Coordinates of C-alpha atoms and ligand atoms in Angstrom, one line a residue:
M331 CA -8.3 9.5 -29.4
R332 CA -7.8 10.1 -25.6
G333 CA -7.8 13.3 -23.5
V334 CA -4.5 13.8 -21.8
L335 CA -3.6 16.3 -19.0
V336 CA 0.2 17.0 -18.7
T337 CA 1.3 19.3 -15.8
G338 CA 4.4 21.5 -16.2
G339 CA 4.4 21.4 -19.9
S340 CA 6.0 24.8 -20.8
R341 CA 9.3 23.2 -21.6
G342 CA 11.6 20.2 -20.7
I343 CA 10.2 16.8 -20.0
G344 CA 6.6 18.1 -19.9
R345 CA 6.9 19.5 -23.4
A346 CA 8.3 16.3 -24.7
V347 CA 5.6 14.3 -23.0
A348 CA 2.8 16.5 -24.4
T349 CA 4.4 16.1 -27.9
A350 CA 4.6 12.3 -27.6
F351 CA 0.8 12.1 -26.8
A352 CA -0.1 14.5 -29.6
E353 CA 2.0 12.6 -32.1
G354 CA 0.1 9.5 -31.0
G355 CA -3.1 11.2 -32.0
D356 CA -4.3 12.2 -28.5
R357 CA -5.6 15.7 -27.5
V358 CA -3.5 17.3 -24.8
A359 CA -4.3 19.9 -22.1
V360 CA -1.0 21.4 -21.1
Q361 CA -0.8 23.0 -17.6
Y362 CA 1.9 25.6 -17.1
A363 CA 2.8 27.8 -14.2
S364 CA 4.1 31.2 -15.5
R365 CA 6.2 30.8 -18.7
R366 CA 3.4 31.7 -21.0
E367 CA 5.6 32.2 -24.1
D368 CA 7.2 28.9 -23.6
A369 CA 3.9 27.2 -23.1
E370 CA 2.6 28.8 -26.3
E371 CA 5.6 27.4 -28.1
T372 CA 4.8 23.9 -26.7
L373 CA 1.2 24.3 -28.0
R374 CA 2.4 25.5 -31.5
R375 CA 4.7 22.4 -31.7
L376 CA 1.9 19.9 -31.0
P377 CA 0.7 18.0 -34.1
G378 CA -3.1 17.6 -34.5
S379 CA -5.8 19.9 -33.2
G380 CA -7.9 20.5 -30.1
H381 CA -4.9 21.0 -27.7
L382 CA -5.0 23.7 -25.0
L383 CA -3.1 25.5 -22.3
I384 CA -4.2 25.9 -18.7
E385 CA -2.3 28.4 -16.4
A386 CA -2.0 27.5 -12.7
D387 CA 0.3 27.6 -9.8
L388 CA -0.3 24.1 -8.5
G389 CA 0.9 25.1 -5.1
E390 CA -2.1 27.4 -4.6
A391 CA -5.2 26.1 -2.8
G392 CA -7.9 24.9 -5.2
A393 CA -5.6 25.0 -8.2
P394 CA -5.4 21.2 -8.9
E395 CA -9.1 20.7 -9.0
R396 CA -9.6 23.8 -11.1
V397 CA -7.0 22.5 -13.6
V398 CA -8.8 19.1 -13.9
A399 CA -12.2 20.8 -14.2
E400 CA -10.9 23.0 -17.0
A401 CA -9.3 20.1 -18.8
V402 CA -12.4 17.9 -18.5
H403 CA -14.5 20.8 -19.9
A404 CA -12.2 21.6 -22.8
L405 CA -11.7 17.9 -23.8
A406 CA -15.4 17.0 -23.3
D407 CA -15.9 16.1 -27.0
T408 CA -13.5 13.2 -26.5
G409 CA -15.0 12.2 -23.2
G410 CA -12.8 14.3 -20.9
V411 CA -9.4 13.3 -19.3
D412 CA -8.3 9.7 -19.8
V413 CA -4.6 10.2 -18.9
L414 CA -2.9 12.3 -16.2
V415 CA 0.8 12.9 -16.2
N416 CA 2.0 14.4 -13.0
N417 CA 5.2 16.1 -14.2
A418 CA 5.2 19.6 -12.7
A419 CA 7.7 20.1 -9.9
V420 CA 9.7 22.7 -8.0
A421 CA 13.0 21.2 -9.1
P422 CA 16.6 21.6 -7.7
S423 CA 18.1 25.0 -8.5
P424 CA 20.3 27.5 -6.7
A425 CA 17.1 29.1 -5.3
T426 CA 15.8 25.8 -3.8
R427 CA 19.1 24.5 -2.4
H428 CA 18.7 23.7 1.3
P429 CA 21.6 21.7 2.8
V430 CA 20.9 21.0 6.4
A431 CA 24.3 22.3 7.6
E432 CA 23.9 25.6 5.9
V433 CA 20.4 27.0 5.9
S434 CA 18.3 28.5 8.7
L435 CA 15.2 26.8 10.0
A436 CA 13.0 29.4 8.3
E437 CA 14.7 28.7 4.9
W438 CA 14.5 25.0 5.5
R439 CA 10.8 25.1 6.3
A440 CA 9.9 27.3 3.4
V441 CA 11.5 25.0 0.8
W442 CA 10.1 21.8 2.4
R443 CA 6.6 23.3 2.4
R444 CA 6.8 24.5 -1.2
M445 CA 8.3 21.3 -2.6
T446 CA 5.8 19.2 -0.7
D447 CA 2.8 21.4 -1.8
V448 CA 3.7 21.3 -5.5
N449 CA 5.6 18.0 -6.0
L450 CA 3.4 15.8 -3.8
L451 CA 0.2 17.3 -2.6
A452 CA -0.8 18.9 -5.9
A453 CA -0.1 15.5 -7.6
A454 CA -2.3 13.8 -5.0
D455 CA -5.2 16.3 -5.6
L456 CA -4.9 16.1 -9.4
T457 CA -4.9 12.3 -9.1
W458 CA -8.0 12.4 -6.9
A459 CA -9.9 14.6 -9.3
V460 CA -8.9 12.6 -12.4
A461 CA -9.6 9.3 -10.7
R462 CA -13.1 10.5 -9.6
H463 CA -13.8 11.8 -13.1
L464 CA -12.8 8.4 -14.6
I465 CA -14.8 6.4 -12.0
D466 CA -17.9 8.6 -12.6
R467 CA -17.6 8.0 -16.4
G468 CA -16.9 4.3 -15.9
A469 CA -13.9 4.8 -18.2
P470 CA -10.5 3.1 -18.0
G471 CA -7.4 5.4 -17.8
A472 CA -3.9 5.9 -16.6
V473 CA -1.9 8.1 -14.3
V474 CA 1.9 8.4 -14.7
N475 CA 4.0 10.2 -12.1
V476 CA 7.4 11.7 -13.0
G477 CA 9.5 10.9 -10.0
S478 CA 13.3 10.9 -9.7
R479 CA 16.4 8.8 -9.2
G480 CA 17.0 11.1 -6.3
A481 CA 14.3 9.4 -4.3
F482 CA 16.6 6.3 -4.2
R483 CA 20.1 7.7 -4.4
G484 CA 19.6 10.6 -2.0
E485 CA 19.5 14.4 -2.5
P486 CA 21.9 15.8 0.2
E487 CA 21.5 19.4 -1.0
F488 CA 17.8 19.0 -1.8
P489 CA 16.4 16.6 0.8
A490 CA 12.8 17.9 0.5
Y491 CA 13.0 17.1 -3.3
G492 CA 14.2 13.6 -2.7
A493 CA 11.6 13.0 0.0
A494 CA 8.7 14.4 -2.1
K495 CA 9.7 12.2 -5.0
A496 CA 10.0 9.1 -2.8
A497 CA 6.5 9.9 -1.5
L498 CA 5.3 10.4 -5.1
H499 CA 6.5 6.9 -6.0
A500 CA 4.9 5.4 -2.9
F501 CA 1.7 7.3 -3.6
G502 CA 1.6 5.9 -7.1
Q503 CA 1.9 2.4 -5.8
S504 CA -1.0 2.9 -3.3
M505 CA -3.1 4.3 -6.1
A506 CA -2.3 1.4 -8.4
V507 CA -3.9 -0.9 -5.9
A508 CA -6.8 1.4 -5.1
L509 CA -7.6 2.2 -8.8
A510 CA -7.0 -1.2 -10.5
P511 CA -10.7 -2.3 -9.8
H512 CA -11.7 0.7 -11.8
G513 CA -9.5 -0.1 -14.7
I514 CA -7.1 2.7 -14.0
A515 CA -3.3 2.0 -14.2
V516 CA -0.9 4.0 -12.1
T517 CA 2.8 4.0 -12.7
S518 CA 5.9 6.2 -12.1
V519 CA 9.1 6.9 -13.9
S520 CA 12.3 7.7 -12.1
P521 CA 14.6 9.7 -14.3
G522 CA 18.3 10.3 -13.7
F523 CA 19.9 13.4 -15.1
V524 CA 18.0 14.7 -18.2
A525 CA 19.2 17.4 -20.6
T526 CA 16.4 19.9 -20.2
E527 CA 16.6 23.7 -20.5
R528 CA 16.8 23.9 -16.7
Q529 CA 19.9 21.7 -16.7
A530 CA 21.7 23.3 -19.7
A531 CA 24.0 25.5 -17.7
K532 CA 25.1 22.6 -15.5
L533 CA 25.8 20.4 -18.5
A534 CA 27.8 23.1 -20.2
G535 CA 29.8 24.0 -17.1
P536 CA 32.6 22.3 -15.1
E537 CA 30.3 19.6 -13.7
G538 CA 29.1 18.6 -17.2
E539 CA 31.6 15.8 -17.9
R540 CA 31.1 14.2 -14.4
L541 CA 27.3 14.2 -14.9
R542 CA 27.7 12.5 -18.3
Q543 CA 30.1 9.9 -16.9
E544 CA 27.5 8.9 -14.1
S545 CA 26.1 6.7 -16.8
P546 CA 28.3 4.0 -18.5
F547 CA 26.7 5.3 -21.7
G548 CA 28.8 8.4 -21.2
R549 CA 25.8 10.8 -21.6
V550 CA 22.7 12.1 -19.9
G551 CA 19.1 11.3 -20.8
T552 CA 17.0 13.2 -23.2
P553 CA 13.4 14.5 -22.6
E554 CA 12.2 12.4 -25.5
E555 CA 13.5 9.2 -23.8
I556 CA 11.5 10.0 -20.7
A557 CA 8.4 10.9 -22.8
A558 CA 8.6 7.6 -24.8
A559 CA 8.4 5.7 -21.5
V560 CA 5.6 7.8 -20.1
H561 CA 3.6 7.4 -23.4
F562 CA 4.1 3.6 -23.2
L563 CA 3.1 3.4 -19.5
A564 CA -0.1 5.3 -20.2
S565 CA -1.1 2.9 -23.0
P566 CA -3.6 0.1 -22.6
A567 CA -0.8 -2.3 -23.6
A568 CA 1.0 -1.4 -20.3
A569 CA -1.9 -1.9 -17.9
W570 CA -0.2 -4.9 -16.4
A571 CA 2.8 -2.7 -15.4
S572 CA 0.5 -0.8 -13.0
G573 CA 2.3 -0.2 -9.7
T574 CA 5.8 -0.1 -11.2
V575 CA 8.5 2.5 -10.8
V576 CA 10.6 2.5 -14.0
D577 CA 14.2 3.6 -13.7
L578 CA 15.3 5.8 -16.6
N579 CA 18.8 6.6 -15.8
G580 CA 21.2 4.9 -18.2
A581 CA 22.3 2.4 -15.6
S582 CA 23.8 5.2 -13.5
H583 CA 22.1 4.0 -10.4
L584 CA 21.0 0.4 -9.9
R585 CA 18.3 -0.4 -7.2
T586 CA 18.4 -3.7 -5.4
Ligands
NAD1438 P1 11.4 22.1 -15.5 O1 11.8 22.9 -14.4 O2 11.6 22.6 -16.9 O3 9.9 21.5 -15.4 C1 9.2 21.6 -14.3 C2 7.8 22.1 -14.7 O4 7.0 22.2 -13.5 C3 7.9 23.4 -15.4 O5 7.0 23.4 -16.5 C4 7.3 24.4 -14.3 O6 6.6 25.4 -14.9 C5 6.4 23.4 -13.6 N1 6.2 24.0 -12.2 C6 7.1 24.3 -11.3 N2 6.5 24.8 -10.2 C7 5.1 24.8 -10.5 C8 4.0 25.2 -9.8 N3 4.1 25.8 -8.6 N4 2.8 25.1 -10.4 C9 2.7 24.5 -11.6 N5 3.7 24.1 -12.3 C10 4.9 24.2 -11.8 O7 12.3 20.8 -15.4 P2 12.3 19.4 -16.1 O8 13.7 19.0 -16.0 O9 11.6 19.3 -17.4 O10 11.5 18.5 -15.0 C11 10.3 17.9 -15.3 C12 10.0 16.8 -14.2 O11 11.0 15.8 -14.3 C13 10.0 17.3 -12.8 O12 9.1 16.5 -12.1 C14 11.4 16.9 -12.3 O13 11.5 16.7 -10.9 C15 11.6 15.6 -13.1 N6 13.0 15.2 -13.2 C16 13.9 15.9 -14.0 C17 15.2 15.5 -14.1 C18 16.2 16.3 -14.9 O14 17.4 16.0 -14.8 N7 15.8 17.2 -15.8 C19 15.6 14.4 -13.4 C20 14.7 13.7 -12.6 C21 13.4 14.1 -12.5

């Protein structure tokens, strides 16, 4: 049984990831930002026992190291945290749209800073804290980052999102090299469009059919498909995949 810390687990991909680890017999610390009821629903759905919730705005100074300390403390019976999944993100939404030709410099700056703080710098701090905990314990482990297809395909209306996800992929690759001597594998997944609660209105609206047709499968991805890959990448069997960025986009965007 491992201790697993999943960020952004109140719903969507984070909830599915937490569920996949709990189904595999692990104990899960689920960080969430503000949707307490949703987070409690995630916790209720997790099979097994010993799971917990941790509330934090990861964009606030000191939050990432506090989250890791709380998770390590709560999961101490099983050794602490063995796996970190960096899933939380300020994602594309009408509130975070910032096309260069339309927004003011003040709006542009605000979104760039918020997306960088939460989507990149918080993941870096969480990774530092979990890596040092694993190194101190002399224990192997895994970090899996949830990146995005947008890092490769471009995000014209959300350039800070695309840039932060590209940086997250690159950060994961640097960490894979740095942490391999300590037996810690670091990987990223790069999902295309996934049918989460956040995306439900888009999928039901006039854009829905176009989004489904981006993939030759004629559909979008499911949170469970992302979670299955994350769960595998965090397993000892996948240690040799360390450094990879796995495309999970139904062949909607092929990298060369
Ligand atoms: P979501 O908005 O439901 O999940 C994002 C999670 O991050 C939420 O639980 C939210 O509470 C958390 N979060 C946001 N700001 C935070 C903050 N300041 N502090 C702490 N937590 C914070 O969306 P989702 O679709 O489930 O996305 C999950 C991950 O998958 C994100 O990293 C997203 O970028 C990535 N992704 C999603 C899609 C998609 O189409 N759904 C595609 C590619 C990548």
